mmCIF file of C-alpha atoms in Angstrom:
data_model
loop_
_atom_site.group_PDB
_atom_site.id
_atom_site.type_symbol
_atom_site.label_atom_id
_atom_site.label_comp_id
_atom_site.label_asym_id
_atom_site.label_seq_id
_atom_site.Cartn_x
_atom_site.Cartn_y
_atom_site.Cartn_z
ATOM 1 C CA GLY A 1 0.000 0.000 0.000
ATOM 2 C CA GLN A 2 0.834 3.617 0.025
ATOM 3 C CA ASN A 3 1.097 5.992 2.920
ATOM 4 C CA ILE A 4 2.807 9.208 3.847
ATOM 5 C CA ASP A 5 3.376 10.625 7.288
ATOM 6 C CA GLN A 6 4.537 13.922 8.761
ATOM 7 C CA PRO A 7 4.185 15.562 12.185
ATOM 8 C CA THR A 8 0.958 17.406 12.804
ATOM 9 C CA GLU A 9 2.445 20.504 14.347
ATOM 10 C CA MET A 10 5.807 22.041 15.180
ATOM 11 C CA THR A 11 6.857 25.202 16.966
ATOM 12 C CA ALA A 12 10.053 27.162 16.385
ATOM 13 C CA THR A 13 11.532 30.539 17.212
ATOM 14 C CA GLU A 14 12.066 33.418 14.828
ATOM 15 C CA GLY A 15 15.625 33.368 13.467
ATOM 16 C CA ALA A 16 16.136 29.700 14.277
ATOM 17 C CA ILE A 17 16.288 26.595 12.083
ATOM 18 C CA VAL A 18 13.581 23.930 11.849
ATOM 19 C CA GLN A 19 13.486 20.560 10.113
ATOM 20 C CA ILE A 20 10.168 19.038 9.061
ATOM 21 C CA ASN A 21 10.321 15.322 8.389
ATOM 22 C CA CYS A 22 8.246 13.241 6.003
ATOM 23 C CA THR A 23 8.246 9.459 5.630
ATOM 24 C CA TYR A 24 6.498 7.547 2.919
ATOM 25 C CA GLN A 25 5.849 4.034 1.660
ATOM 26 C CA THR A 26 5.079 3.209 -1.933
ATOM 27 C CA SER A 27 5.964 0.604 -4.519
ATOM 28 C CA GLY A 28 6.391 3.172 -7.283
ATOM 29 C CA PHE A 29 8.065 6.530 -6.801
ATOM 30 C CA ASN A 30 8.612 9.431 -9.184
ATOM 31 C CA GLY A 31 9.697 12.183 -6.866
ATOM 32 C CA LEU A 32 8.700 14.083 -3.764
ATOM 33 C CA PHE A 33 7.290 17.585 -3.449
ATOM 34 C CA TRP A 34 7.077 20.094 -0.657
ATOM 35 C CA TYR A 35 4.345 22.714 -0.725
ATOM 36 C CA GLN A 36 3.630 25.625 1.600
ATOM 37 C CA GLN A 37 0.054 26.515 2.507
ATOM 38 C CA HIS A 38 -0.838 29.610 4.519
ATOM 39 C CA ALA A 39 -4.134 29.497 6.370
ATOM 40 C CA GLY A 40 -7.046 30.073 4.029
ATOM 41 C CA GLU A 41 -4.832 30.079 0.953
ATOM 42 C CA ALA A 42 -3.845 27.651 -1.787
ATOM 43 C CA PRO A 43 -0.742 25.452 -1.591
ATOM 44 C CA THR A 44 2.299 26.857 -3.366
ATOM 45 C CA PHE A 45 5.251 24.861 -4.673
ATOM 46 C CA LEU A 46 8.501 24.878 -2.671
ATOM 47 C CA SER A 47 10.664 22.021 -3.922
ATOM 48 C CA TYR A 48 10.925 18.787 -5.847
ATOM 49 C CA ASN A 49 13.404 15.945 -5.232
ATOM 50 C CA VAL A 50 13.710 12.818 -7.325
ATOM 51 C CA LEU A 51 17.358 11.935 -6.637
ATOM 52 C CA ASP A 52 18.921 11.334 -3.251
ATOM 53 C CA GLY A 53 20.528 14.312 -1.638
ATOM 54 C CA LEU A 54 19.989 17.880 -0.637
ATOM 55 C CA GLU A 55 18.482 20.588 -2.830
ATOM 56 C CA GLU A 56 19.048 24.117 -1.568
ATOM 57 C CA LYS A 57 16.936 27.084 -2.542
ATOM 58 C CA GLY A 58 17.600 30.184 -0.490
ATOM 59 C CA ARG A 59 16.509 29.744 3.119
ATOM 60 C CA PHE A 60 14.751 26.467 2.258
ATOM 61 C CA SER A 61 16.413 23.115 1.566
ATOM 62 C CA SER A 62 14.882 19.726 0.880
ATOM 63 C CA PHE A 63 16.502 16.346 1.349
ATOM 64 C CA LEU A 64 15.542 12.944 -0.010
ATOM 65 C CA SER A 65 16.613 9.394 0.766
ATOM 66 C CA ARG A 66 14.760 6.997 -1.514
ATOM 67 C CA SER A 67 16.107 3.871 0.157
ATOM 68 C CA LYS A 68 14.754 5.051 3.518
ATOM 69 C CA GLY A 69 11.506 6.536 2.183
ATOM 70 C CA TYR A 70 12.417 9.741 3.941
ATOM 71 C CA SER A 71 12.522 13.425 3.184
ATOM 72 C CA TYR A 72 12.894 16.590 5.179
ATOM 73 C CA LEU A 73 12.366 20.271 4.599
ATOM 74 C CA LEU A 74 14.881 22.539 6.329
ATOM 75 C CA LEU A 75 13.974 26.145 6.972
ATOM 76 C CA LYS A 76 16.722 28.520 8.069
ATOM 77 C CA GLU A 77 16.583 32.031 9.539
ATOM 78 C CA LEU A 78 12.927 31.603 10.315
ATOM 79 C CA GLN A 79 10.651 34.569 9.771
ATOM 80 C CA MET A 80 7.174 35.139 11.129
ATOM 81 C CA LYS A 81 5.796 34.834 7.588
ATOM 82 C CA ASP A 82 7.020 31.213 7.517
ATOM 83 C CA SER A 83 4.144 30.302 9.825
ATOM 84 C CA ALA A 84 2.124 27.991 7.595
ATOM 85 C CA SER A 85 1.375 24.369 6.902
ATOM 86 C CA TYR A 86 3.998 22.418 4.972
ATOM 87 C CA LEU A 87 2.721 19.574 2.853
ATOM 88 C CA CYS A 88 4.817 16.768 1.490
ATOM 89 C CA ALA A 89 3.554 14.673 -1.404
ATOM 90 C CA PHE A 90 5.069 11.963 -3.561
ATOM 91 C CA LEU A 91 4.390 11.035 -7.171
ATOM 92 C CA ASP A 92 3.470 7.383 -7.405
ATOM 93 C CA SER A 93 4.018 5.038 -10.346
ATOM 94 C CA ASN A 94 0.924 6.462 -12.072
ATOM 95 C CA TYR A 95 2.268 9.997 -11.608
ATOM 96 C CA GLN A 96 -0.511 10.673 -9.125
ATOM 97 C CA LEU A 97 0.367 12.947 -6.205
ATOM 98 C CA ILE A 98 -0.205 11.345 -2.808
ATOM 99 C CA TRP A 99 -0.401 14.022 -0.150
ATOM 100 C CA GLY A 100 0.474 14.075 3.515
ATOM 101 C CA ALA A 101 -1.825 15.861 5.957
ATOM 102 C CA GLY A 102 0.636 18.691 6.391
ATOM 103 C CA THR A 103 2.720 20.012 9.289
ATOM 104 C CA LYS A 104 1.504 23.193 10.863
ATOM 105 C CA LEU A 105 4.546 25.301 11.703
ATOM 106 C CA ILE A 106 4.126 27.945 14.386
ATOM 107 C CA ILE A 107 6.828 30.615 14.626
ATOM 108 C CA LYS A 108 7.206 32.452 17.917
ATOM 109 C CA PRO A 109 9.044 35.757 18.337
ATOM 110 C CA ASP B 1 -2.973 37.862 -14.992
ATOM 111 C CA THR B 2 -4.141 35.244 -12.491
ATOM 112 C CA ALA B 3 -2.738 31.811 -13.367
ATOM 113 C CA VAL B 4 -5.476 29.562 -11.955
ATOM 114 C CA SER B 5 -8.785 31.103 -10.979
ATOM 115 C CA GLN B 6 -11.878 29.646 -9.360
ATOM 116 C CA THR B 7 -15.366 30.960 -8.808
ATOM 117 C CA PRO B 8 -17.012 31.356 -6.448
ATOM 118 C CA LYS B 9 -14.594 31.755 -3.553
ATOM 119 C CA TYR B 10 -17.328 31.023 -1.019
ATOM 120 C CA LEU B 11 -20.449 28.934 -1.541
ATOM 121 C CA VAL B 12 -23.118 28.381 1.091
ATOM 122 C CA THR B 13 -26.072 26.222 0.156
ATOM 123 C CA GLN B 14 -28.727 23.879 1.492
ATOM 124 C CA MET B 15 -28.597 20.082 1.502
ATOM 125 C CA GLY B 16 -30.034 18.575 -1.631
ATOM 126 C CA ASN B 17 -29.155 21.480 -3.905
ATOM 127 C CA ASP B 18 -27.066 21.229 -7.070
ATOM 128 C CA LYS B 19 -24.104 23.576 -7.484
ATOM 129 C CA SER B 20 -21.158 24.167 -9.787
ATOM 130 C CA ILE B 21 -17.665 25.503 -9.224
ATOM 131 C CA LYS B 22 -15.754 26.922 -12.174
ATOM 132 C CA CYS B 23 -12.014 26.795 -12.810
ATOM 133 C CA GLU B 24 -9.890 28.403 -15.476
ATOM 134 C CA GLN B 25 -6.141 28.397 -16.092
ATOM 135 C CA ASN B 26 -4.250 30.677 -18.452
ATOM 136 C CA LEU B 27 -0.922 28.842 -18.215
ATOM 137 C CA GLY B 28 -1.428 26.682 -21.285
ATOM 138 C CA HIS B 29 -1.149 23.562 -19.150
ATOM 139 C CA ASP B 30 -2.245 20.173 -20.373
ATOM 140 C CA THR B 31 -3.683 18.781 -17.156
ATOM 141 C CA MET B 32 -6.144 20.133 -14.634
ATOM 142 C CA TYR B 33 -7.203 18.694 -11.280
ATOM 143 C CA TRP B 34 -9.843 18.974 -8.607
ATOM 144 C CA TYR B 35 -8.909 18.411 -4.966
ATOM 145 C CA LYS B 36 -10.984 18.299 -1.816
ATOM 146 C CA GLN B 37 -9.409 19.500 1.418
ATOM 147 C CA ASP B 38 -11.408 18.601 4.473
ATOM 148 C CA SER B 39 -11.272 19.961 8.005
ATOM 149 C CA LYS B 40 -8.326 17.689 8.783
ATOM 150 C CA LYS B 41 -6.408 19.386 5.949
ATOM 151 C CA PHE B 42 -5.919 16.247 3.856
ATOM 152 C CA LEU B 43 -5.699 17.105 0.170
ATOM 153 C CA LYS B 44 -7.547 14.383 -1.705
ATOM 154 C CA ILE B 45 -7.417 14.154 -5.481
ATOM 155 C CA MET B 46 -10.878 13.898 -7.005
ATOM 156 C CA PHE B 47 -10.354 14.188 -10.737
ATOM 157 C CA SER B 48 -7.805 15.162 -13.311
ATOM 158 C CA TYR B 49 -8.268 15.936 -16.981
ATOM 159 C CA ASN B 50 -5.603 15.759 -19.663
ATOM 160 C CA ASN B 51 -6.515 17.226 -23.038
ATOM 161 C CA LYS B 52 -10.201 16.898 -22.224
ATOM 162 C CA GLU B 53 -9.918 13.262 -21.245
ATOM 163 C CA LEU B 54 -10.507 12.023 -17.720
ATOM 164 C CA ILE B 55 -7.352 10.229 -16.679
ATOM 165 C CA ILE B 56 -7.807 9.860 -12.949
ATOM 166 C CA ASN B 57 -11.152 9.282 -11.367
ATOM 167 C CA GLU B 58 -10.855 8.564 -7.673
ATOM 168 C CA THR B 59 -13.634 6.781 -5.844
ATOM 169 C CA VAL B 60 -15.754 9.844 -5.314
ATOM 170 C CA PRO B 61 -19.543 9.711 -5.344
ATOM 171 C CA ASN B 62 -21.088 9.999 -8.778
ATOM 172 C CA ARG B 63 -22.874 13.093 -7.507
ATOM 173 C CA PHE B 64 -19.635 14.816 -8.435
ATOM 174 C CA SER B 65 -19.044 15.284 -12.136
ATOM 175 C CA PRO B 66 -16.192 17.171 -13.790
ATOM 176 C CA LYS B 67 -16.872 18.975 -17.027
ATOM 177 C CA SER B 68 -14.147 20.314 -19.295
ATOM 178 C CA PRO B 69 -15.389 22.433 -22.219
ATOM 179 C CA ASP B 70 -11.788 23.062 -23.322
ATOM 180 C CA LYS B 71 -8.204 22.633 -22.162
ATOM 181 C CA ALA B 72 -8.269 25.812 -20.095
ATOM 182 C CA HIS B 73 -11.399 25.009 -18.085
ATOM 183 C CA LEU B 74 -12.398 22.263 -15.681
ATOM 184 C CA ASN B 75 -15.673 22.806 -13.857
ATOM 185 C CA LEU B 76 -16.993 20.720 -10.991
ATOM 186 C CA HIS B 77 -20.699 20.015 -10.747
ATOM 187 C CA ILE B 78 -22.165 18.567 -7.572
ATOM 188 C CA ASN B 79 -25.670 17.108 -7.369
ATOM 189 C CA SER B 80 -27.763 16.557 -4.250
ATOM 190 C CA LEU B 81 -25.303 18.195 -1.878
ATOM 191 C CA GLU B 82 -24.751 16.533 1.499
ATOM 192 C CA LEU B 83 -23.401 17.864 4.796
ATOM 193 C CA GLY B 84 -20.206 15.861 4.308
ATOM 194 C CA ASP B 85 -19.457 17.732 1.115
ATOM 195 C CA SER B 86 -18.532 20.797 3.151
ATOM 196 C CA ALA B 87 -14.841 21.402 2.487
ATOM 197 C CA VAL B 88 -12.473 23.577 0.497
ATOM 198 C CA TYR B 89 -12.222 22.544 -3.142
ATOM 199 C CA PHE B 90 -9.030 23.415 -5.006
ATOM 200 C CA CYS B 91 -8.511 23.431 -8.711
ATOM 201 C CA ALA B 92 -4.952 22.960 -9.976
ATOM 202 C CA SER B 93 -3.112 22.609 -13.254
ATOM 203 C CA SER B 94 0.214 21.244 -14.464
ATOM 204 C CA GLN B 95 2.126 21.055 -17.705
ATOM 205 C CA ASP B 96 2.097 17.292 -17.970
ATOM 206 C CA VAL B 97 0.832 14.407 -15.935
ATOM 207 C CA ALA B 98 3.493 11.885 -16.824
ATOM 208 C CA GLY B 99 6.796 11.592 -18.547
ATOM 209 C CA ASN B 100 10.277 12.530 -17.615
ATOM 210 C CA THR B 101 9.536 15.967 -16.267
ATOM 211 C CA TYR B 102 7.916 16.625 -12.960
ATOM 212 C CA ASN B 103 4.515 18.191 -12.923
ATOM 213 C CA GLU B 104 4.596 21.074 -10.480
ATOM 214 C CA GLN B 105 0.991 21.896 -9.814
ATOM 215 C CA PHE B 106 -0.329 25.415 -9.621
ATOM 216 C CA PHE B 107 -3.351 25.815 -7.400
ATOM 217 C CA GLY B 108 -6.325 28.086 -7.594
ATOM 218 C CA PRO B 109 -7.390 30.089 -4.516
ATOM 219 C CA GLY B 110 -9.931 27.470 -3.437
ATOM 220 C CA THR B 111 -13.703 27.451 -3.021
ATOM 221 C CA ARG B 112 -15.001 27.059 0.507
ATOM 222 C CA LEU B 113 -18.239 25.095 0.261
ATOM 223 C CA THR B 114 -20.551 25.018 3.262
ATOM 224 C CA VAL B 115 -23.615 22.789 3.129
ATOM 225 C CA LEU B 116 -26.291 23.593 5.703
#
């Protein structure tokens, strides 16, 4: 079967670093996405990983280990505007996106 | 110059009514999707259309029917609305659904449906 799991909620301090983990199980895999969703808004694309390793994009980095079925999103120099839900999703063998429930990130001053 | 637009943004209606939600994308994408996001924030794929052909049809009730008059539009029609249909419905589009390139999806602003 397929499943994807990420923590429900995390809290971090402005200026700090936070790592949001995502684990998944699937027989077919064509890459993993991270999306950001502010309350009441649509999800917006952050990153895509299909090969193992770290992809860096400004303050945000995403890591993938296909053998472990594991990814994380790393946010550096946290800002208050980073308070949002972060959704991970993988593309299965049919190129269908399977979504996690999202991690609500709360940033405190 | 909105990329993916949906109307209406809010929809409040009575049980048993029939309603439609419209979606349009001006990105020239090949594939469009409808998602349902419930109170627990799970994004669940409902339908996707590629070049006017239904290519994914999840096990949603047949009260829900997607209609695509052309590549830029994918409307969602819901018959006999039920309380459990209350959710936020997102339309999205991507360049391709399969192949060697990844299909980053661009989402519309969402339609919050409340069934009373």
